[in-house]
């Protein structure tokens, strides 16, 4: 019988946000990455990757992702603010070949900066919602936001 490594236990509530986040993400894998494309009230596009993402239902079709509040500042992220103002989103799937582009869109740009431009991606008009699709992504889900559940406040709190 193989020898197992010793187990370590963590109380996530006692860890700083970055460490708790790292333990959660490394413990559940592999994970799909959602590239959430939204627009603000003025129609300016935003594109951001989310590893807290998955499909939750077929009937009705339901995808879920969680834009957390920024870990360092506790401020809500643009994606969250955008879906509250314009409750539509395109979930574009990130492939291995798009990983570097996805990484470029994860930077903390100022509100209103176009991440499509920053990452050299092609915005493609959606058929049923206002946010753009990522033309380079092989799978794009055009979604209407059904519900936003606010799970907390401050750094790392999910929505």
GROMACS .gro file of C-alpha atoms in nm:
model
  159
    1UNK     CA    1   0.000   0.000   0.000
    2UNK     CA    2   0.143   0.342  -0.095
    3UNK     CA    3   0.239   0.577   0.183
    4UNK     CA    4   0.017   0.881   0.188
    5UNK     CA    5   0.142   1.230   0.255
    6UNK     CA    6   0.048   1.385   0.587
    7UNK     CA    7  -0.267   1.591   0.577
    8UNK     CA    8  -0.276   1.958   0.667
    9UNK     CA    9  -0.589   2.130   0.789
   10UNK     CA   10  -0.675   2.495   0.742
   11UNK     CA   11  -0.944   2.715   0.888
   12UNK     CA   12  -1.007   2.945   0.592
   13UNK     CA   13  -1.162   3.207   0.818
   14UNK     CA   14  -0.827   3.246   0.996
   15UNK     CA   15  -0.623   3.295   0.676
   16UNK     CA   16  -0.566   3.618   0.485
   17UNK     CA   17  -0.770   3.655   0.166
   18UNK     CA   18  -0.485   3.571  -0.074
   19UNK     CA   19  -0.388   3.250   0.110
   20UNK     CA   20  -0.749   3.132   0.148
   21UNK     CA   21  -0.812   3.208  -0.221
   22UNK     CA   22  -0.504   3.006  -0.321
   23UNK     CA   23  -0.611   2.705  -0.113
   24UNK     CA   24  -0.963   2.710  -0.256
   25UNK     CA   25  -0.845   2.735  -0.617
   26UNK     CA   26  -0.572   2.472  -0.586
   27UNK     CA   27  -0.809   2.228  -0.417
   28UNK     CA   28  -1.066   2.223  -0.696
   29UNK     CA   29  -0.922   2.150  -1.036
   30UNK     CA   30  -0.907   2.142  -1.319
   31UNK     CA   31  -1.145   2.434  -1.348
   32UNK     CA   32  -1.293   2.590  -1.659
   33UNK     CA   33  -1.228   2.961  -1.702
   34UNK     CA   34  -1.512   3.194  -1.801
   35UNK     CA   35  -1.432   3.510  -1.990
   36UNK     CA   36  -1.720   3.735  -1.893
   37UNK     CA   37  -1.793   4.010  -2.142
   38UNK     CA   38  -2.017   4.289  -2.013
   39UNK     CA   39  -2.097   4.649  -2.095
   40UNK     CA   40  -2.146   4.940  -1.859
   41UNK     CA   41  -2.445   5.176  -1.864
   42UNK     CA   42  -2.269   5.381  -2.136
   43UNK     CA   43  -2.214   5.074  -2.357
   44UNK     CA   44  -1.836   5.050  -2.294
   45UNK     CA   45  -1.714   4.688  -2.311
   46UNK     CA   46  -1.541   4.503  -2.030
   47UNK     CA   47  -1.380   4.158  -2.048
   48UNK     CA   48  -1.251   3.964  -1.747
   49UNK     CA   49  -1.163   3.600  -1.668
   50UNK     CA   50  -1.325   3.408  -1.381
   51UNK     CA   51  -1.216   3.075  -1.239
   52UNK     CA   52  -1.521   3.063  -1.012
   53UNK     CA   53  -1.744   2.940  -1.296
   54UNK     CA   54  -1.944   2.640  -1.411
   55UNK     CA   55  -2.270   2.514  -1.563
   56UNK     CA   56  -2.536   2.451  -1.298
   57UNK     CA   57  -2.854   2.351  -1.483
   58UNK     CA   58  -2.984   2.234  -1.819
   59UNK     CA   59  -3.353   2.315  -1.771
   60UNK     CA   60  -3.339   2.608  -1.740
   61UNK     CA   61  -2.992   2.648  -1.890
   62UNK     CA   62  -2.791   2.817  -1.616
   63UNK     CA   63  -2.428   2.922  -1.596
   64UNK     CA   64  -2.284   3.080  -1.284
   65UNK     CA   65  -1.971   3.282  -1.218
   66UNK     CA   66  -1.856   3.491  -0.927
   67UNK     CA   67  -1.695   3.832  -0.959
   68UNK     CA   68  -1.533   3.871  -0.619
   69UNK     CA   69  -1.455   4.206  -0.463
   70UNK     CA   70  -1.090   4.301  -0.515
   71UNK     CA   71  -0.874   4.128  -0.255
   72UNK     CA   72  -0.649   4.427  -0.186
   73UNK     CA   73  -0.904   4.708  -0.179
   74UNK     CA   74  -1.238   4.534  -0.120
   75UNK     CA   75  -1.386   4.734  -0.408
   76UNK     CA   76  -1.641   4.570  -0.639
   77UNK     CA   77  -1.502   4.482  -0.982
   78UNK     CA   78  -1.627   4.630  -1.310
   79UNK     CA   79  -1.796   4.305  -1.418
   80UNK     CA   80  -2.012   4.308  -1.105
   81UNK     CA   81  -2.098   4.677  -1.148
   82UNK     CA   82  -2.178   4.621  -1.515
   83UNK     CA   83  -2.417   4.326  -1.465
   84UNK     CA   84  -2.599   4.529  -1.202
   85UNK     CA   85  -2.641   4.817  -1.454
   86UNK     CA   86  -2.694   4.605  -1.768
   87UNK     CA   87  -2.803   4.252  -1.667
   88UNK     CA   88  -2.652   4.072  -1.966
   89UNK     CA   89  -2.323   3.887  -2.012
   90UNK     CA   90  -2.147   3.673  -2.268
   91UNK     CA   91  -1.957   3.382  -2.119
   92UNK     CA   92  -1.672   3.303  -2.358
   93UNK     CA   93  -1.472   2.987  -2.288
   94UNK     CA   94  -1.096   3.029  -2.246
   95UNK     CA   95  -0.889   2.760  -2.421
   96UNK     CA   96  -0.524   2.680  -2.357
   97UNK     CA   97  -0.430   2.876  -2.669
   98UNK     CA   98  -0.605   3.185  -2.530
   99UNK     CA   99  -0.451   3.166  -2.182
  100UNK     CA  100  -0.207   3.454  -2.234
  101UNK     CA  101  -0.482   3.677  -2.376
  102UNK     CA  102  -0.699   3.586  -2.078
  103UNK     CA  103  -0.417   3.678  -1.842
  104UNK     CA  104  -0.389   4.021  -2.006
  105UNK     CA  105  -0.759   4.087  -1.941
  106UNK     CA  106  -0.720   4.009  -1.570
  107UNK     CA  107  -0.516   4.323  -1.497
  108UNK     CA  108  -0.669   4.589  -1.276
  109UNK     CA  109  -0.738   4.845  -1.548
  110UNK     CA  110  -0.926   5.166  -1.474
  111UNK     CA  111  -1.302   5.165  -1.527
  112UNK     CA  112  -1.387   5.213  -1.894
  113UNK     CA  113  -1.064   5.064  -2.033
  114UNK     CA  114  -1.137   4.823  -2.320
  115UNK     CA  115  -0.977   4.487  -2.238
  116UNK     CA  116  -1.046   4.360  -2.590
  117UNK     CA  117  -0.797   4.622  -2.713
  118UNK     CA  118  -0.545   4.555  -2.435
  119UNK     CA  119  -0.539   4.181  -2.514
  120UNK     CA  120  -0.553   4.212  -2.895
  121UNK     CA  121  -0.889   4.035  -2.918
  122UNK     CA  122  -1.169   4.075  -3.168
  123UNK     CA  123  -1.506   4.192  -3.030
  124UNK     CA  124  -1.789   4.024  -3.218
  125UNK     CA  125  -2.146   4.153  -3.192
  126UNK     CA  126  -2.371   3.918  -2.999
  127UNK     CA  127  -2.699   3.801  -3.149
  128UNK     CA  128  -2.929   3.848  -2.847
  129UNK     CA  129  -2.749   4.061  -2.583
  130UNK     CA  130  -2.554   4.387  -2.578
  131UNK     CA  131  -2.208   4.265  -2.461
  132UNK     CA  132  -1.965   4.150  -2.730
  133UNK     CA  133  -1.848   3.794  -2.785
  134UNK     CA  134  -1.477   3.711  -2.812
  135UNK     CA  135  -1.438   3.607  -3.177
  136UNK     CA  136  -1.131   3.395  -3.094
  137UNK     CA  137  -1.320   3.185  -2.835
  138UNK     CA  138  -1.468   2.861  -2.973
  139UNK     CA  139  -1.765   2.865  -2.730
  140UNK     CA  140  -1.975   3.171  -2.644
  141UNK     CA  141  -2.288   3.172  -2.427
  142UNK     CA  142  -2.510   3.479  -2.458
  143UNK     CA  143  -2.680   3.519  -2.121
  144UNK     CA  144  -2.929   3.732  -1.940
  145UNK     CA  145  -2.854   3.773  -1.570
  146UNK     CA  146  -3.122   3.593  -1.374
  147UNK     CA  147  -3.003   3.678  -1.024
  148UNK     CA  148  -2.712   3.838  -0.842
  149UNK     CA  149  -2.655   3.702  -0.493
  150UNK     CA  150  -2.426   3.920  -0.283
  151UNK     CA  151  -2.237   3.688  -0.048
  152UNK     CA  152  -2.051   3.947   0.156
  153UNK     CA  153  -1.848   4.265   0.144
  154UNK     CA  154  -1.480   4.342   0.147
  155UNK     CA  155  -1.186   4.173  -0.019
  156UNK     CA  156  -1.259   3.831  -0.164
  157UNK     CA  157  -1.635   3.845  -0.109
  158UNK     CA  158  -1.820   3.679  -0.395
  159UNK     CA  159  -2.130   3.776  -0.589
   0.00000   0.00000   0.00000
